[in-house]
Amino acid sequence: MSQSLLYKGVKQRKASESRPATQKNIDCIQNAVEEITGHLHKEEDIWRSLKRRDRLAAKPSVFLWKSIHQIHKIGKFWKTIPELTERRMPCDVCKVEEESMEHILLECKATGQERVWKLVKDLWHEAMPKYELPYLSIGSILGIGLLEIIDSEGKPVPGATRFLQILISESAYLIWLIRNEWRMRREQDPTKIHSRKKVKARWKAAIERRMRHDKILTNRIAFGRKALSDKLVEATWAKAEHGVRDVVWSATLNQTTRFSRLRDGMSRRGVLVGDERERCPRGRNR
């Protein structure tokens, strides 16, 4: 047998294996999205939505993919390591016997999730007052790539849809990062939980960083056909001024003015949270 044929056989065997944990999350996502949109999506639609790099950044996308497969080292994972079960499996702050992704993203008092979702709701109502923010559940968060904002005529709104998917995916990933920092670097010390002020600063920095990234990706000279549409990026961020001191794009600005302002903004220090350190280190790898 050839290596190619053997590889195909391995892939077919893996595809036929049952994945109860993954299937449970797939069902949860399908039900949550159907309840919001009225449309039942297939499983392949869920995986395909995670590959939309024009909407979901790489790290949040990988985080969602792993969460659907339940391969993060949380909860039940530590049952197989008896010496770490009592320390790693429960959430001592919330007195929960088994930590889960739903608990981390929507319930835990140590991950800053309550503060993050409050900031998300405030920014959404400020930037998109015409549209209602979908109900946030573990299913709608993991399936955020399938959610769309529909106008009064039943047509999708690309700018609002993209803003929703970016906002939720970046916020969920930030909650996961804060949880990991507290669990690992701060050794789950209840006195070292991230403050509300710190969570807010981290969230603002994450959203602003994504906005800057979008602006850069509109450069057709650098990215050619892969460049993002100016109109789409403008529709995404035009009204999202909450906590951002930079000039938000205007439809009257030309490409040269836009990128000159972008460069000026990136060269300033302490744009968002008052950090006086330089944005890029000197020398190599800058």
PDB file of C-alpha atoms in Angstrom:
ATOM      1  CA  MET A   1       0.000   0.000   0.000  1.00  0.00           C
ATOM      2  CA  SER A   2       1.175   3.507  -0.760  1.00  0.00           C
ATOM      3  CA  GLN A   3       1.605   6.187   1.903  1.00  0.00           C
ATOM      4  CA  SER A   4      -1.143   8.248   0.287  1.00  0.00           C
ATOM      5  CA  LEU A   5      -3.631   5.381   0.486  1.00  0.00           C
ATOM      6  CA  LEU A   6      -2.729   4.664   4.103  1.00  0.00           C
ATOM      7  CA  TYR A   7      -3.170   8.318   5.007  1.00  0.00           C
ATOM      8  CA  LYS A   8      -6.617   8.380   3.412  1.00  0.00           C
ATOM      9  CA  GLY A   9      -7.553   5.292   5.392  1.00  0.00           C
ATOM     10  CA  VAL A  10      -6.440   6.920   8.654  1.00  0.00           C
ATOM     11  CA  LYS A  11      -8.492  10.033   7.879  1.00  0.00           C
ATOM     12  CA  GLN A  12     -11.600   7.981   7.084  1.00  0.00           C
ATOM     13  CA  ARG A  13     -11.205   6.003  10.294  1.00  0.00           C
ATOM     14  CA  LYS A  14     -10.874   9.148  12.378  1.00  0.00           C
ATOM     15  CA  ALA A  15     -13.882  10.716  10.668  1.00  0.00           C
ATOM     16  CA  SER A  16     -16.005   7.661  11.493  1.00  0.00           C
ATOM     17  CA  GLU A  17     -15.048   7.669  15.175  1.00  0.00           C
ATOM     18  CA  SER A  18     -17.659   8.973  17.577  1.00  0.00           C
ATOM     19  CA  ARG A  19     -16.880  12.264  19.335  1.00  0.00           C
ATOM     20  CA  PRO A  20     -19.512  12.641  22.063  1.00  0.00           C
ATOM     21  CA  ALA A  21     -17.985  15.772  23.601  1.00  0.00           C
ATOM     22  CA  THR A  22     -17.667  17.517  20.252  1.00  0.00           C
ATOM     23  CA  GLN A  23     -21.130  16.439  19.129  1.00  0.00           C
ATOM     24  CA  LYS A  24     -22.617  17.810  22.326  1.00  0.00           C
ATOM     25  CA  ASN A  25     -21.163  21.241  21.585  1.00  0.00           C
ATOM     26  CA  ILE A  26     -22.220  21.045  17.937  1.00  0.00           C
ATOM     27  CA  ASP A  27     -25.818  20.392  19.012  1.00  0.00           C
ATOM     28  CA  CYS A  28     -25.603  23.247  21.504  1.00  0.00           C
ATOM     29  CA  ILE A  29     -24.335  25.637  18.821  1.00  0.00           C
ATOM     30  CA  GLN A  30     -26.957  24.581  16.293  1.00  0.00           C
ATOM     31  CA  ASN A  31     -29.779  25.051  18.796  1.00  0.00           C
ATOM     32  CA  ALA A  32     -28.504  28.435  20.009  1.00  0.00           C
ATOM     33  CA  VAL A  33     -27.958  29.813  16.492  1.00  0.00           C
ATOM     34  CA  GLU A  34     -31.309  28.481  15.280  1.00  0.00           C
ATOM     35  CA  GLU A  35     -33.070  30.165  18.185  1.00  0.00           C
ATOM     36  CA  ILE A  36     -31.477  33.508  17.273  1.00  0.00           C
ATOM     37  CA  THR A  37     -31.515  33.368  13.474  1.00  0.00           C
ATOM     38  CA  GLY A  38     -34.294  30.881  12.782  1.00  0.00           C
ATOM     39  CA  HIS A  39     -31.984  28.873  10.539  1.00  0.00           C
ATOM     40  CA  LEU A  40     -30.551  25.422  11.334  1.00  0.00           C
ATOM     41  CA  HIS A  41     -26.935  25.178  10.164  1.00  0.00           C
ATOM     42  CA  LYS A  42     -25.067  22.010   9.291  1.00  0.00           C
ATOM     43  CA  GLU A  43     -21.956  20.901  11.163  1.00  0.00           C
ATOM     44  CA  GLU A  44     -19.718  21.788   8.237  1.00  0.00           C
ATOM     45  CA  ASP A  45     -21.068  25.345   8.358  1.00  0.00           C
ATOM     46  CA  ILE A  46     -19.749  25.687  11.905  1.00  0.00           C
ATOM     47  CA  TRP A  47     -16.229  24.563  10.984  1.00  0.00           C
ATOM     48  CA  ARG A  48     -16.264  26.687   7.840  1.00  0.00           C
ATOM     49  CA  SER A  49     -17.241  29.801   9.811  1.00  0.00           C
ATOM     50  CA  LEU A  50     -14.129  29.470  11.973  1.00  0.00           C
ATOM     51  CA  LYS A  51     -11.925  29.808   8.876  1.00  0.00           C
ATOM     52  CA  ARG A  52     -13.208  33.276   7.944  1.00  0.00           C
ATOM     53  CA  ARG A  53     -10.005  35.211   8.578  1.00  0.00           C
ATOM     54  CA  ASP A  54     -11.628  38.429   7.357  1.00  0.00           C
ATOM     55  CA  ARG A  55     -13.805  38.242  10.494  1.00  0.00           C
ATOM     56  CA  LEU A  56     -12.246  35.978  13.102  1.00  0.00           C
ATOM     57  CA  ALA A  57      -8.577  36.441  13.936  1.00  0.00           C
ATOM     58  CA  ALA A  58      -6.356  33.352  14.078  1.00  0.00           C
ATOM     59  CA  LYS A  59      -5.956  33.040  17.857  1.00  0.00           C
ATOM     60  CA  PRO A  60      -9.639  33.549  18.769  1.00  0.00           C
ATOM     61  CA  SER A  61     -10.572  31.146  15.966  1.00  0.00           C
ATOM     62  CA  VAL A  62      -8.235  28.433  17.290  1.00  0.00           C
ATOM     63  CA  PHE A  63      -9.556  29.030  20.800  1.00  0.00           C
ATOM     64  CA  LEU A  64     -13.146  28.501  19.621  1.00  0.00           C
ATOM     65  CA  TRP A  65     -12.160  25.390  17.628  1.00  0.00           C
ATOM     66  CA  LYS A  66     -10.493  23.824  20.663  1.00  0.00           C
ATOM     67  CA  SER A  67     -13.430  24.779  22.871  1.00  0.00           C
ATOM     68  CA  ILE A  68     -15.874  23.005  20.568  1.00  0.00           C
ATOM     69  CA  HIS A  69     -13.701  19.874  20.667  1.00  0.00           C
ATOM     70  CA  GLN A  70     -13.245  20.274  24.447  1.00  0.00           C
ATOM     71  CA  ILE A  71      -9.496  19.772  24.277  1.00  0.00           C
ATOM     72  CA  HIS A  72      -8.532  22.596  26.627  1.00  0.00           C
ATOM     73  CA  LYS A  73      -6.930  21.346  29.843  1.00  0.00           C
ATOM     74  CA  ILE A  74      -9.795  22.190  32.172  1.00  0.00           C
ATOM     75  CA  GLY A  75     -12.378  20.322  34.212  1.00  0.00           C
ATOM     76  CA  LYS A  76     -12.586  16.599  33.418  1.00  0.00           C
ATOM     77  CA  PHE A  77      -9.089  16.588  31.899  1.00  0.00           C
ATOM     78  CA  TRP A  78      -7.550  16.587  35.389  1.00  0.00           C
ATOM     79  CA  LYS A  79      -9.465  13.482  36.494  1.00  0.00           C
ATOM     80  CA  THR A  80      -6.803  11.392  34.754  1.00  0.00           C
ATOM     81  CA  ILE A  81      -4.056  12.952  36.919  1.00  0.00           C
ATOM     82  CA  PRO A  82      -4.978  12.118  40.537  1.00  0.00           C
ATOM     83  CA  GLU A  83      -2.246  14.244  42.114  1.00  0.00           C
ATOM     84  CA  LEU A  84      -3.617  17.373  40.399  1.00  0.00           C
ATOM     85  CA  THR A  85      -7.343  16.624  40.436  1.00  0.00           C
ATOM     86  CA  GLU A  86      -8.168  18.451  43.655  1.00  0.00           C
ATOM     87  CA  ARG A  87      -6.129  21.511  42.684  1.00  0.00           C
ATOM     88  CA  ARG A  88      -6.883  21.936  38.995  1.00  0.00           C
ATOM     89  CA  MET A  89     -10.379  20.528  38.367  1.00  0.00           C
ATOM     90  CA  PRO A  90     -12.589  22.699  40.616  1.00  0.00           C
ATOM     91  CA  CYS A  91     -12.995  26.484  40.731  1.00  0.00           C
ATOM     92  CA  ASP A  92     -12.278  27.307  44.373  1.00  0.00           C
ATOM     93  CA  VAL A  93     -13.449  30.919  44.093  1.00  0.00           C
ATOM     94  CA  CYS A  94     -16.913  29.963  42.834  1.00  0.00           C
ATOM     95  CA  LYS A  95     -17.040  26.674  44.771  1.00  0.00           C
ATOM     96  CA  VAL A  96     -17.693  24.714  41.566  1.00  0.00           C
ATOM     97  CA  GLU A  97     -16.524  21.097  41.623  1.00  0.00           C
ATOM     98  CA  GLU A  98     -15.715  20.918  37.910  1.00  0.00           C
ATOM     99  CA  GLU A  99     -14.581  23.897  35.869  1.00  0.00           C
ATOM    100  CA  SER A 100     -16.022  24.097  32.338  1.00  0.00           C
ATOM    101  CA  MET A 101     -15.725  26.506  29.435  1.00  0.00           C
ATOM    102  CA  GLU A 102     -19.275  27.708  30.034  1.00  0.00           C
ATOM    103  CA  HIS A 103     -18.337  28.486  33.634  1.00  0.00           C
ATOM    104  CA  ILE A 104     -15.163  30.328  32.567  1.00  0.00           C
ATOM    105  CA  LEU A 105     -16.868  32.490  29.941  1.00  0.00           C
ATOM    106  CA  LEU A 106     -20.194  33.219  31.609  1.00  0.00           C
ATOM    107  CA  GLU A 107     -20.168  32.451  35.327  1.00  0.00           C
ATOM    108  CA  CYS A 108     -16.738  32.616  36.974  1.00  0.00           C
ATOM    109  CA  LYS A 109     -15.923  35.459  39.364  1.00  0.00           C
ATOM    110  CA  ALA A 110     -12.170  35.203  38.751  1.00  0.00           C
ATOM    111  CA  THR A 111     -12.000  35.591  34.940  1.00  0.00           C
ATOM    112  CA  GLY A 112     -13.341  39.125  34.600  1.00  0.00           C
ATOM    113  CA  GLN A 113     -16.119  37.804  32.357  1.00  0.00           C
ATOM    114  CA  GLU A 114     -18.846  39.896  34.001  1.00  0.00           C
ATOM    115  CA  ARG A 115     -16.899  43.111  33.396  1.00  0.00           C
ATOM    116  CA  VAL A 116     -15.980  42.148  29.832  1.00  0.00           C
ATOM    117  CA  TRP A 117     -19.542  41.360  28.766  1.00  0.00           C
ATOM    118  CA  LYS A 118     -20.749  44.608  30.364  1.00  0.00           C
ATOM    119  CA  LEU A 119     -18.211  46.502  28.237  1.00  0.00           C
ATOM    120  CA  VAL A 120     -19.325  44.551  25.166  1.00  0.00           C
ATOM    121  CA  LYS A 121     -22.972  45.498  25.724  1.00  0.00           C
ATOM    122  CA  ASP A 122     -22.121  49.159  26.317  1.00  0.00           C
ATOM    123  CA  LEU A 123     -19.994  49.400  23.173  1.00  0.00           C
ATOM    124  CA  TRP A 124     -22.588  47.569  21.083  1.00  0.00           C
ATOM    125  CA  HIS A 125     -25.423  49.882  22.162  1.00  0.00           C
ATOM    126  CA  GLU A 126     -23.225  52.891  21.452  1.00  0.00           C
ATOM    127  CA  ALA A 127     -21.972  51.722  18.044  1.00  0.00           C
ATOM    128  CA  MET A 128     -25.033  49.825  16.764  1.00  0.00           C
ATOM    129  CA  PRO A 129     -28.090  51.343  18.497  1.00  0.00           C
ATOM    130  CA  LYS A 130     -30.422  50.195  15.713  1.00  0.00           C
ATOM    131  CA  TYR A 131     -29.754  46.500  16.278  1.00  0.00           C
ATOM    132  CA  GLU A 132     -30.233  44.283  19.302  1.00  0.00           C
ATOM    133  CA  LEU A 133     -27.279  42.370  20.693  1.00  0.00           C
ATOM    134  CA  PRO A 134     -27.992  38.606  20.429  1.00  0.00           C
ATOM    135  CA  TYR A 135     -28.371  36.674  23.657  1.00  0.00           C
ATOM    136  CA  LEU A 136     -24.988  35.422  24.833  1.00  0.00           C
ATOM    137  CA  SER A 137     -24.847  31.748  25.759  1.00  0.00           C
ATOM    138  CA  ILE A 138     -22.088  29.182  25.404  1.00  0.00           C
ATOM    139  CA  GLY A 139     -23.708  28.047  22.150  1.00  0.00           C
ATOM    140  CA  SER A 140     -23.942  31.518  20.603  1.00  0.00           C
ATOM    141  CA  ILE A 141     -20.364  32.357  21.660  1.00  0.00           C
ATOM    142  CA  LEU A 142     -18.848  29.182  20.182  1.00  0.00           C
ATOM    143  CA  GLY A 143     -20.996  29.620  17.070  1.00  0.00           C
ATOM    144  CA  ILE A 144     -20.431  33.352  16.721  1.00  0.00           C
ATOM    145  CA  GLY A 145     -19.182  32.885  13.155  1.00  0.00           C
ATOM    146  CA  LEU A 146     -22.706  31.933  12.096  1.00  0.00           C
ATOM    147  CA  LEU A 147     -24.593  34.844  13.662  1.00  0.00           C
ATOM    148  CA  GLU A 148     -25.737  37.657  11.398  1.00  0.00           C
ATOM    149  CA  ILE A 149     -27.368  41.022  12.010  1.00  0.00           C
ATOM    150  CA  ILE A 150     -30.531  41.441   9.941  1.00  0.00           C
ATOM    151  CA  ASP A 151     -32.175  44.780   9.139  1.00  0.00           C
ATOM    152  CA  SER A 152     -35.892  45.556   9.099  1.00  0.00           C
ATOM    153  CA  GLU A 153     -36.166  44.323   5.502  1.00  0.00           C
ATOM    154  CA  GLY A 154     -34.690  40.929   6.343  1.00  0.00           C
ATOM    155  CA  LYS A 155     -31.331  41.650   4.678  1.00  0.00           C
ATOM    156  CA  PRO A 156     -27.965  40.989   6.386  1.00  0.00           C
ATOM    157  CA  VAL A 157     -25.943  44.019   7.485  1.00  0.00           C
ATOM    158  CA  PRO A 158     -22.265  43.242   6.685  1.00  0.00           C
ATOM    159  CA  GLY A 159     -20.699  45.954   8.863  1.00  0.00           C
ATOM    160  CA  ALA A 160     -22.778  45.199  11.959  1.00  0.00           C
ATOM    161  CA  THR A 161     -22.381  41.443  11.464  1.00  0.00           C
ATOM    162  CA  ARG A 162     -18.627  41.703  11.204  1.00  0.00           C
ATOM    163  CA  PHE A 163     -18.448  44.011  14.216  1.00  0.00           C
ATOM    164  CA  LEU A 164     -20.506  41.536  16.263  1.00  0.00           C
ATOM    165  CA  GLN A 165     -18.318  38.574  15.360  1.00  0.00           C
ATOM    166  CA  ILE A 166     -15.094  40.453  16.075  1.00  0.00           C
ATOM    167  CA  LEU A 167     -16.387  41.869  19.351  1.00  0.00           C
ATOM    168  CA  ILE A 168     -17.613  38.551  20.760  1.00  0.00           C
ATOM    169  CA  SER A 169     -14.666  36.418  19.584  1.00  0.00           C
ATOM    170  CA  GLU A 170     -12.019  38.854  20.847  1.00  0.00           C
ATOM    171  CA  SER A 171     -13.818  39.271  24.178  1.00  0.00           C
ATOM    172  CA  ALA A 172     -14.215  35.522  24.738  1.00  0.00           C
ATOM    173  CA  TYR A 173     -10.541  34.937  23.946  1.00  0.00           C
ATOM    174  CA  LEU A 174      -9.519  37.719  26.345  1.00  0.00           C
ATOM    175  CA  ILE A 175     -11.540  36.107  29.162  1.00  0.00           C
ATOM    176  CA  TRP A 176      -9.681  32.856  28.491  1.00  0.00           C
ATOM    177  CA  LEU A 177      -6.309  34.649  28.660  1.00  0.00           C
ATOM    178  CA  ILE A 178      -7.197  36.376  31.923  1.00  0.00           C
ATOM    179  CA  ARG A 179      -8.307  33.059  33.398  1.00  0.00           C
ATOM    180  CA  ASN A 180      -5.016  31.414  32.424  1.00  0.00           C
ATOM    181  CA  GLU A 181      -2.966  34.240  33.891  1.00  0.00           C
ATOM    182  CA  TRP A 182      -4.785  34.005  37.198  1.00  0.00           C
ATOM    183  CA  ARG A 183      -4.651  30.202  37.311  1.00  0.00           C
ATOM    184  CA  MET A 184      -0.989  29.793  36.300  1.00  0.00           C
ATOM    185  CA  ARG A 185       1.001  32.961  36.923  1.00  0.00           C
ATOM    186  CA  ARG A 186      -0.927  34.011  40.031  1.00  0.00           C
ATOM    187  CA  GLU A 187      -1.403  30.448  41.283  1.00  0.00           C
ATOM    188  CA  GLN A 188      -5.172  30.835  41.760  1.00  0.00           C
ATOM    189  CA  ASP A 189      -4.674  33.292  44.606  1.00  0.00           C
ATOM    190  CA  PRO A 190      -8.102  34.854  45.431  1.00  0.00           C
ATOM    191  CA  THR A 191      -6.340  38.075  46.457  1.00  0.00           C
ATOM    192  CA  LYS A 192      -4.713  38.418  43.023  1.00  0.00           C
ATOM    193  CA  ILE A 193      -7.805  38.360  40.814  1.00  0.00           C
ATOM    194  CA  HIS A 194      -7.591  40.951  38.031  1.00  0.00           C
ATOM    195  CA  SER A 195      -9.201  44.235  39.045  1.00  0.00           C
ATOM    196  CA  ARG A 196     -12.106  45.735  37.123  1.00  0.00           C
ATOM    197  CA  LYS A 197      -9.842  48.573  36.003  1.00  0.00           C
ATOM    198  CA  LYS A 198      -7.224  46.165  34.654  1.00  0.00           C
ATOM    199  CA  VAL A 199      -9.827  44.058  32.842  1.00  0.00           C
ATOM    200  CA  LYS A 200     -11.265  47.166  31.217  1.00  0.00           C
ATOM    201  CA  ALA A 201      -7.826  48.338  30.086  1.00  0.00           C
ATOM    202  CA  ARG A 202      -6.992  44.895  28.638  1.00  0.00           C
ATOM    203  CA  TRP A 203     -10.308  44.753  26.798  1.00  0.00           C
ATOM    204  CA  LYS A 204      -9.909  48.227  25.311  1.00  0.00           C
ATOM    205  CA  ALA A 205      -6.395  47.379  24.174  1.00  0.00           C
ATOM    206  CA  ALA A 206      -7.609  44.167  22.490  1.00  0.00           C
ATOM    207  CA  ILE A 207     -10.411  45.928  20.603  1.00  0.00           C
ATOM    208  CA  GLU A 208      -8.206  48.823  19.554  1.00  0.00           C
ATOM    209  CA  ARG A 209      -5.494  46.418  18.379  1.00  0.00           C
ATOM    210  CA  ARG A 210      -7.996  44.613  16.180  1.00  0.00           C
ATOM    211  CA  MET A 211      -9.222  47.911  14.756  1.00  0.00           C
ATOM    212  CA  ARG A 212      -5.680  48.928  13.878  1.00  0.00           C
ATOM    213  CA  HIS A 213      -5.101  45.527  12.307  1.00  0.00           C
ATOM    214  CA  ASP A 214      -8.168  46.001  10.104  1.00  0.00           C
ATOM    215  CA  LYS A 215      -6.943  49.393   8.971  1.00  0.00           C
ATOM    216  CA  ILE A 216      -3.593  47.976   7.954  1.00  0.00           C
ATOM    217  CA  LEU A 217      -5.234  45.170   5.974  1.00  0.00           C
ATOM    218  CA  THR A 218      -6.993  47.671   3.692  1.00  0.00           C
ATOM    219  CA  ASN A 219      -3.647  48.497   2.042  1.00  0.00           C
ATOM    220  CA  ARG A 220      -4.067  47.157  -1.502  1.00  0.00           C
ATOM    221  CA  ILE A 221      -0.442  47.872  -2.362  1.00  0.00           C
ATOM    222  CA  ALA A 222       0.759  45.496   0.336  1.00  0.00           C
ATOM    223  CA  PHE A 223      -1.987  42.853   0.253  1.00  0.00           C
ATOM    224  CA  GLY A 224      -3.372  43.048  -3.277  1.00  0.00           C
ATOM    225  CA  ARG A 225      -6.578  41.052  -3.734  1.00  0.00           C
ATOM    226  CA  LYS A 226      -6.462  39.876  -0.127  1.00  0.00           C
ATOM    227  CA  ALA A 227      -6.837  43.438   1.160  1.00  0.00           C
ATOM    228  CA  LEU A 228     -10.023  44.244   3.054  1.00  0.00           C
ATOM    229  CA  SER A 229     -12.602  46.591   1.572  1.00  0.00           C
ATOM    230  CA  ASP A 230     -12.362  50.168   2.840  1.00  0.00           C
ATOM    231  CA  LYS A 231     -16.141  50.442   2.988  1.00  0.00           C
ATOM    232  CA  LEU A 232     -16.519  47.203   4.953  1.00  0.00           C
ATOM    233  CA  VAL A 233     -13.898  48.198   7.535  1.00  0.00           C
ATOM    234  CA  GLU A 234     -15.413  51.659   7.824  1.00  0.00           C
ATOM    235  CA  ALA A 235     -18.882  50.177   8.336  1.00  0.00           C
ATOM    236  CA  THR A 236     -17.431  47.905  11.010  1.00  0.00           C
ATOM    237  CA  TRP A 237     -15.638  50.539  13.084  1.00  0.00           C
ATOM    238  CA  ALA A 238     -17.115  53.917  12.125  1.00  0.00           C
ATOM    239  CA  LYS A 239     -19.146  54.299  15.317  1.00  0.00           C
ATOM    240  CA  ALA A 240     -17.029  52.229  17.705  1.00  0.00           C
ATOM    241  CA  GLU A 241     -15.343  55.189  19.390  1.00  0.00           C
ATOM    242  CA  HIS A 242     -15.800  53.999  22.984  1.00  0.00           C
ATOM    243  CA  GLY A 243     -12.445  54.106  24.754  1.00  0.00           C
ATOM    244  CA  VAL A 244     -10.496  54.877  21.579  1.00  0.00           C
ATOM    245  CA  ARG A 245      -8.625  58.164  21.302  1.00  0.00           C
ATOM    246  CA  ASP A 246      -7.485  57.724  17.712  1.00  0.00           C
ATOM    247  CA  VAL A 247      -9.306  59.370  14.860  1.00  0.00           C
ATOM    248  CA  VAL A 248     -12.015  57.042  13.572  1.00  0.00           C
ATOM    249  CA  TRP A 249     -12.235  56.868   9.830  1.00  0.00           C
ATOM    250  CA  SER A 250     -14.466  59.214   7.938  1.00  0.00           C
ATOM    251  CA  ALA A 251     -15.932  58.571   4.490  1.00  0.00           C
ATOM    252  CA  THR A 252     -14.383  61.831   3.244  1.00  0.00           C
ATOM    253  CA  LEU A 253     -10.800  60.831   4.030  1.00  0.00           C
ATOM    254  CA  ASN A 254      -8.665  59.556   1.196  1.00  0.00           C
ATOM    255  CA  GLN A 255      -6.317  56.573   1.439  1.00  0.00           C
ATOM    256  CA  THR A 256      -3.174  58.652   1.996  1.00  0.00           C
ATOM    257  CA  THR A 257      -4.674  60.648   4.850  1.00  0.00           C
ATOM    258  CA  ARG A 258      -6.029  57.487   6.462  1.00  0.00           C
ATOM    259  CA  PHE A 259      -2.679  55.755   6.569  1.00  0.00           C
ATOM    260  CA  SER A 260      -0.776  58.863   7.645  1.00  0.00           C
ATOM    261  CA  ARG A 261      -3.107  59.160  10.636  1.00  0.00           C
ATOM    262  CA  LEU A 262      -2.721  55.461  11.305  1.00  0.00           C
ATOM    263  CA  ARG A 263       1.069  55.762  11.353  1.00  0.00           C
ATOM    264  CA  ASP A 264       0.878  58.805  13.639  1.00  0.00           C
ATOM    265  CA  GLY A 265      -1.411  56.924  16.023  1.00  0.00           C
ATOM    266  CA  MET A 266       0.861  53.881  16.132  1.00  0.00           C
ATOM    267  CA  SER A 267       3.933  56.012  16.859  1.00  0.00           C
ATOM    268  CA  ARG A 268       2.378  57.697  19.909  1.00  0.00           C
ATOM    269  CA  ARG A 269       2.929  56.304  23.383  1.00  0.00           C
ATOM    270  CA  GLY A 270       0.179  55.383  25.813  1.00  0.00           C
ATOM    271  CA  VAL A 271      -2.610  55.662  23.271  1.00  0.00           C
ATOM    272  CA  LEU A 272      -5.096  53.607  25.231  1.00  0.00           C
ATOM    273  CA  VAL A 273      -4.183  52.628  28.770  1.00  0.00           C
ATOM    274  CA  GLY A 274      -1.457  55.121  29.634  1.00  0.00           C
ATOM    275  CA  ASP A 275       1.468  52.747  29.075  1.00  0.00           C
ATOM    276  CA  GLU A 276       4.596  54.839  28.534  1.00  0.00           C
ATOM    277  CA  ARG A 277       6.593  52.007  27.014  1.00  0.00           C
ATOM    278  CA  GLU A 278       7.340  52.132  23.299  1.00  0.00           C
ATOM    279  CA  ARG A 279       5.028  50.124  21.078  1.00  0.00           C
ATOM    280  CA  CYS A 280       7.886  48.385  19.212  1.00  0.00           C
ATOM    281  CA  PRO A 281      11.295  47.406  20.658  1.00  0.00           C
ATOM    282  CA  ARG A 282      14.413  48.767  19.064  1.00  0.00           C
ATOM    283  CA  GLY A 283      16.773  46.660  17.013  1.00  0.00           C
ATOM    284  CA  ARG A 284      15.880  43.310  15.491  1.00  0.00           C
ATOM    285  CA  ASN A 285      12.396  41.768  15.485  1.00  0.00           C
ATOM    286  CA  ARG A 286      10.713  45.115  15.742  1.00  0.00           C
TER     287      ARG A 286
END
